[in-house]
Amino acid sequence: MNGIHDLGGRDGIGAINPTESEPVWKAEWEKHAHTFFPLAFRAGFFGVDSFRFGMEQMDPVEYLTSPYYEHWLHSVTHHGVRKGLLDPEEIEKRTQYYLEHPDAPLPEDKDPEGELVAFIEAVIPAGAPAGRDTGKVAKFAVGDRVTVVADAPHGHTRKANYIRGKTGVVELAHGEMIYPDTAGNDLGEAPEHVYTVRFTNAELWGAEAAEPNGSVTFDVWEPYIVPASE
């Protein structure tokens, strides 16, 4: 879907001023929020793509004005409540309790054998591999000129707005991977071939605005592209 989360190539936002040597955690609570993802993933709250879709459904103003890990908390809560695994009233009750009693002890350790800690330590470095092999034949090959379909997908997609309708050249073929447009919308993995496509700056931004001789690569799933017409 189109939304404020898809900022790539959007003008009118202002200059990007990255912070040099920015810390990984800006506050202590962000460390704890980071651990929610692998634990909730293991508990069946979501897959990687539906986790992203949960963040995309935040109120646009809240999305732009809240810290990054609040987006994570929103998605965990959204999916937990949606699947009946979290009680919104209990969340509100516990939140208010700790706001009023910030020094109150946390609940007792429910992982005495360290099983969950071991799971987190294994999952975070390795990630969640998305590669699948169903034997489906690829429709495109390295060197093919392709055009990204210019539609507005409903629900979650990884087809950024700024590449829609643009033509580029397939640079790499990665085989089949989980398809975000189905997995993120509770429609199953439905693996599709993935390609890295190179677009010239002039194609994306126009000859007058583009830096000369530059290009951008973008990973696209097969349903996103069609053979170039020219």
GROMACS .gro file of C-alpha atoms in nm:
model
  230
    1MET     CA    1   0.000   0.000   0.000
    2ASN     CA    2   0.105   0.363  -0.040
    3GLY     CA    3   0.184   0.532   0.289
    4ILE     CA    4   0.414   0.756   0.486
    5HIS     CA    5   0.648   0.461   0.548
    6ASP     CA    6   0.748   0.463   0.179
    7LEU     CA    7   0.968   0.773   0.179
    8GLY     CA    8   1.220   0.666  -0.087
    9GLY     CA    9   1.253   0.928  -0.356
   10ARG     CA   10   0.990   1.154  -0.201
   11ASP     CA   11   1.063   1.527  -0.221
   12GLY     CA   12   0.966   1.802   0.020
   13ILE     CA   13   1.101   1.620   0.328
   14GLY     CA   14   1.415   1.828   0.364
   15ALA     CA   15   1.783   1.742   0.387
   16ILE     CA   16   1.901   1.417   0.542
   17ASN     CA   17   2.154   1.490   0.814
   18PRO     CA   18   2.285   1.160   0.951
   19THR     CA   19   2.439   1.157   1.297
   20GLU     CA   20   2.802   1.049   1.295
   21SER     CA   21   2.867   0.746   1.517
   22GLU     CA   22   2.502   0.725   1.620
   23PRO     CA   23   2.454   0.485   1.914
   24VAL     CA   24   2.268   0.160   1.851
   25TRP     CA   25   2.043   0.226   2.151
   26LYS     CA   26   1.930   0.580   2.231
   27ALA     CA   27   1.753   0.469   2.549
   28GLU     CA   28   1.764   0.165   2.775
   29TRP     CA   29   1.408   0.062   2.687
   30GLU     CA   30   1.504   0.019   2.322
   31LYS     CA   31   1.721  -0.281   2.413
   32HIS     CA   32   1.417  -0.453   2.561
   33ALA     CA   33   1.198  -0.357   2.265
   34HIS     CA   34   1.452  -0.517   2.033
   35THR     CA   35   1.416  -0.853   2.211
   36PHE     CA   36   1.039  -0.850   2.154
   37PHE     CA   37   1.078  -0.928   1.786
   38PRO     CA   38   1.243  -1.274   1.806
   39LEU     CA   39   1.030  -1.378   2.102
   40ALA     CA   40   0.702  -1.270   1.940
   41PHE     CA   41   0.817  -1.423   1.610
   42ARG     CA   42   0.875  -1.755   1.786
   43ALA     CA   43   0.538  -1.731   1.963
   44GLY     CA   44   0.358  -1.701   1.629
   45PHE     CA   45   0.260  -1.335   1.643
   46PHE     CA   46   0.385  -1.268   1.287
   47GLY     CA   47   0.633  -1.341   1.012
   48VAL     CA   48   0.893  -1.089   0.899
   49ASP     CA   49   0.670  -0.937   0.632
   50SER     CA   50   0.357  -0.914   0.846
   51PHE     CA   51   0.574  -0.755   1.116
   52ARG     CA   52   0.666  -0.482   0.868
   53PHE     CA   53   0.301  -0.444   0.767
   54GLY     CA   54   0.209  -0.391   1.132
   55MET     CA   55   0.441  -0.090   1.145
   56GLU     CA   56   0.301   0.044   0.819
   57GLN     CA   57  -0.045   0.067   0.973
   58MET     CA   58   0.060   0.322   1.233
   59ASP     CA   59  -0.100   0.666   1.227
   60PRO     CA   60   0.116   0.872   0.985
   61VAL     CA   61   0.188   1.150   1.236
   62GLU     CA   62   0.277   0.898   1.505
   63TYR     CA   63   0.498   0.710   1.257
   64LEU     CA   64   0.700   1.020   1.170
   65THR     CA   65   0.732   1.160   1.523
   66SER     CA   66   0.802   0.844   1.726
   67PRO     CA   67   1.137   0.668   1.783
   68TYR     CA   68   1.215   0.370   1.563
   69TYR     CA   69   1.163   0.106   1.830
   70GLU     CA   70   0.818   0.241   1.908
   71HIS     CA   71   0.733   0.118   1.559
   72TRP     CA   72   0.845  -0.228   1.669
   73LEU     CA   73   0.633  -0.211   1.984
   74HIS     CA   74   0.333  -0.101   1.781
   75SER     CA   75   0.361  -0.400   1.548
   76VAL     CA   76   0.412  -0.650   1.831
   77THR     CA   77   0.109  -0.512   2.012
   78HIS     CA   78  -0.101  -0.490   1.694
   79HIS     CA   79  -0.043  -0.853   1.599
   80GLY     CA   80  -0.062  -0.982   1.955
   81VAL     CA   81  -0.403  -0.825   2.006
   82ARG     CA   82  -0.520  -0.923   1.655
   83LYS     CA   83  -0.440  -1.289   1.723
   84GLY     CA   84  -0.579  -1.289   2.077
   85LEU     CA   85  -0.235  -1.344   2.230
   86LEU     CA   86  -0.229  -1.010   2.412
   87ASP     CA   87  -0.504  -0.839   2.611
   88PRO     CA   88  -0.514  -0.462   2.540
   89GLU     CA   89  -0.668  -0.392   2.880
   90GLU     CA   90  -0.389  -0.583   3.054
   91ILE     CA   91  -0.128  -0.396   2.849
   92GLU     CA   92  -0.280  -0.062   2.951
   93LYS     CA   93  -0.305  -0.170   3.315
   94ARG     CA   94   0.058  -0.283   3.336
   95THR     CA   95   0.179   0.026   3.151
   96GLN     CA   96   0.006   0.259   3.392
   97TYR     CA   97   0.137   0.062   3.689
   98TYR     CA   98   0.500   0.104   3.584
   99LEU     CA   99   0.449   0.468   3.491
  100GLU     CA  100   0.326   0.528   3.844
  101HIS     CA  101   0.583   0.296   4.003
  102PRO     CA  102   0.897   0.320   3.787
  103ASP     CA  103   1.111   0.147   4.051
  104ALA     CA  104   0.879  -0.150   4.093
  105PRO     CA  105   1.044  -0.487   4.027
  106LEU     CA  106   0.984  -0.657   3.696
  107PRO     CA  107   0.800  -0.990   3.682
  108GLU     CA  108   1.007  -1.289   3.788
  109ASP     CA  109   1.225  -1.466   3.535
  110LYS     CA  110   1.019  -1.718   3.340
  111ASP     CA  111   1.315  -1.856   3.148
  112PRO     CA  112   1.522  -2.019   3.423
  113GLU     CA  113   1.693  -2.259   3.180
  114GLY     CA  114   1.794  -1.979   2.945
  115GLU     CA  115   1.607  -2.133   2.651
  116LEU     CA  116   1.464  -1.805   2.525
  117VAL     CA  117   1.794  -1.622   2.567
  118ALA     CA  118   1.968  -1.892   2.363
  119PHE     CA  119   1.700  -1.858   2.094
  120ILE     CA  120   1.751  -1.480   2.070
  121GLU     CA  121   2.129  -1.516   2.057
  122ALA     CA  122   2.093  -1.760   1.767
  123VAL     CA  123   1.822  -1.579   1.570
  124ILE     CA  124   1.949  -1.220   1.577
  125PRO     CA  125   2.284  -1.291   1.403
  126ALA     CA  126   2.137  -1.545   1.158
  127GLY     CA  127   1.807  -1.375   1.080
  128ALA     CA  128   1.516  -1.564   0.925
  129PRO     CA  129   1.625  -1.708   0.588
  130ALA     CA  130   1.365  -1.638   0.320
  131GLY     CA  131   1.504  -1.858   0.044
  132ARG     CA  132   1.277  -2.133  -0.087
  133ASP     CA  133   1.310  -2.382  -0.372
  134THR     CA  134   0.987  -2.498  -0.535
  135GLY     CA  135   1.139  -2.567  -0.875
  136LYS     CA  136   0.961  -2.276  -1.041
  137VAL     CA  137   1.134  -2.166  -1.363
  138ALA     CA  138   1.258  -1.807  -1.367
  139LYS     CA  139   1.102  -1.580  -1.630
  140PHE     CA  140   1.398  -1.341  -1.646
  141ALA     CA  141   1.776  -1.366  -1.666
  142VAL     CA  142   2.077  -1.143  -1.607
  143GLY     CA  143   2.094  -0.878  -1.878
  144ASP     CA  144   1.718  -0.862  -1.944
  145ARG     CA  145   1.559  -0.518  -1.963
  146VAL     CA  146   1.250  -0.504  -1.744
  147THR     CA  147   0.990  -0.250  -1.639
  148VAL     CA  148   0.832  -0.233  -1.295
  149VAL     CA  149   0.453  -0.257  -1.305
  150ALA     CA  150   0.305   0.084  -1.219
  151ASP     CA  151   0.018  -0.008  -0.991
  152ALA     CA  152  -0.074   0.066  -0.630
  153PRO     CA  153  -0.072  -0.270  -0.447
  154HIS     CA  154  -0.323  -0.323  -0.170
  155GLY     CA  155  -0.170  -0.415   0.165
  156HIS     CA  156   0.197  -0.487   0.226
  157THR     CA  157   0.446  -0.471  -0.062
  158ARG     CA  158   0.819  -0.416  -0.111
  159LYS     CA  159   0.763  -0.244  -0.445
  160ALA     CA  160   0.863   0.112  -0.359
  161ASN     CA  161   0.670   0.389  -0.526
  162TYR     CA  162   0.976   0.550  -0.685
  163ILE     CA  163   1.058   0.246  -0.901
  164ARG     CA  164   0.705   0.189  -1.034
  165GLY     CA  165   0.686   0.236  -1.407
  166LYS     CA  166   1.067   0.257  -1.435
  167THR     CA  167   1.286   0.043  -1.661
  168GLY     CA  168   1.616  -0.117  -1.566
  169VAL     CA  169   1.843  -0.413  -1.632
  170VAL     CA  170   1.855  -0.738  -1.435
  171GLU     CA  171   2.198  -0.755  -1.273
  172LEU     CA  172   2.161  -1.057  -1.042
  173ALA     CA  173   1.919  -1.347  -1.004
  174HIS     CA  174   1.875  -1.478  -0.649
  175GLY     CA  175   1.636  -1.770  -0.690
  176GLU     CA  176   1.304  -1.804  -0.509
  177MET     CA  177   1.219  -1.627  -0.185
  178ILE     CA  178   0.909  -1.574   0.026
  179TYR     CA  179   0.682  -1.325  -0.152
  180PRO     CA  180   0.614  -1.026   0.078
  181ASP     CA  181   0.291  -0.932  -0.097
  182THR     CA  182   0.131  -1.259   0.014
  183ALA     CA  183   0.323  -1.336   0.334
  184GLY     CA  184   0.274  -0.984   0.470
  185ASN     CA  185  -0.099  -1.006   0.410
  186ASP     CA  186  -0.164  -1.348   0.569
  187LEU     CA  187  -0.186  -1.520   0.229
  188GLY     CA  188   0.101  -1.765   0.267
  189GLU     CA  189   0.464  -1.770   0.151
  190ALA     CA  190   0.398  -1.817  -0.227
  191PRO     CA  191   0.771  -1.800  -0.319
  192GLU     CA  192   0.871  -1.601  -0.626
  193HIS     CA  193   1.203  -1.542  -0.802
  194VAL     CA  194   1.394  -1.232  -0.689
  195TYR     CA  195   1.622  -1.019  -0.905
  196THR     CA  196   1.850  -0.724  -0.846
  197VAL     CA  197   1.765  -0.462  -1.108
  198ARG     CA  198   1.986  -0.163  -1.185
  199PHE     CA  199   1.816   0.166  -1.274
  200THR     CA  200   2.003   0.469  -1.402
  201ASN     CA  201   1.966   0.787  -1.201
  202ALA     CA  202   1.824   0.957  -1.510
  203GLU     CA  203   1.552   0.690  -1.535
  204LEU     CA  204   1.449   0.735  -1.172
  205TRP     CA  205   1.483   1.110  -1.120
  206GLY     CA  206   1.491   1.261  -1.469
  207ALA     CA  207   1.794   1.373  -1.667
  208GLU     CA  208   1.796   1.727  -1.526
  209ALA     CA  209   1.788   1.629  -1.157
  210ALA     CA  210   1.999   1.312  -1.169
  211GLU     CA  211   2.366   1.294  -1.086
  212PRO     CA  212   2.546   1.192  -1.405
  213ASN     CA  213   2.662   0.833  -1.458
  214GLY     CA  214   2.496   0.715  -1.137
  215SER     CA  215   2.258   0.426  -1.077
  216VAL     CA  216   2.049   0.256  -0.810
  217THR     CA  217   2.000  -0.117  -0.759
  218PHE     CA  218   1.676  -0.255  -0.621
  219ASP     CA  219   1.568  -0.611  -0.537
  220VAL     CA  220   1.236  -0.697  -0.701
  221TRP     CA  221   1.014  -1.003  -0.690
  222GLU     CA  222   0.913  -1.149  -1.025
  223PRO     CA  223   0.547  -1.034  -1.019
  224TYR     CA  224   0.672  -0.676  -0.988
  225ILE     CA  225   0.825  -0.670  -1.337
  226VAL     CA  226   0.743  -0.729  -1.702
  227PRO     CA  227   0.966  -0.732  -2.012
  228ALA     CA  228   1.059  -0.381  -2.121
  229SER     CA  229   0.862  -0.272  -2.426
  230GLU     CA  230   1.145  -0.084  -2.596
   0.00000   0.00000   0.00000
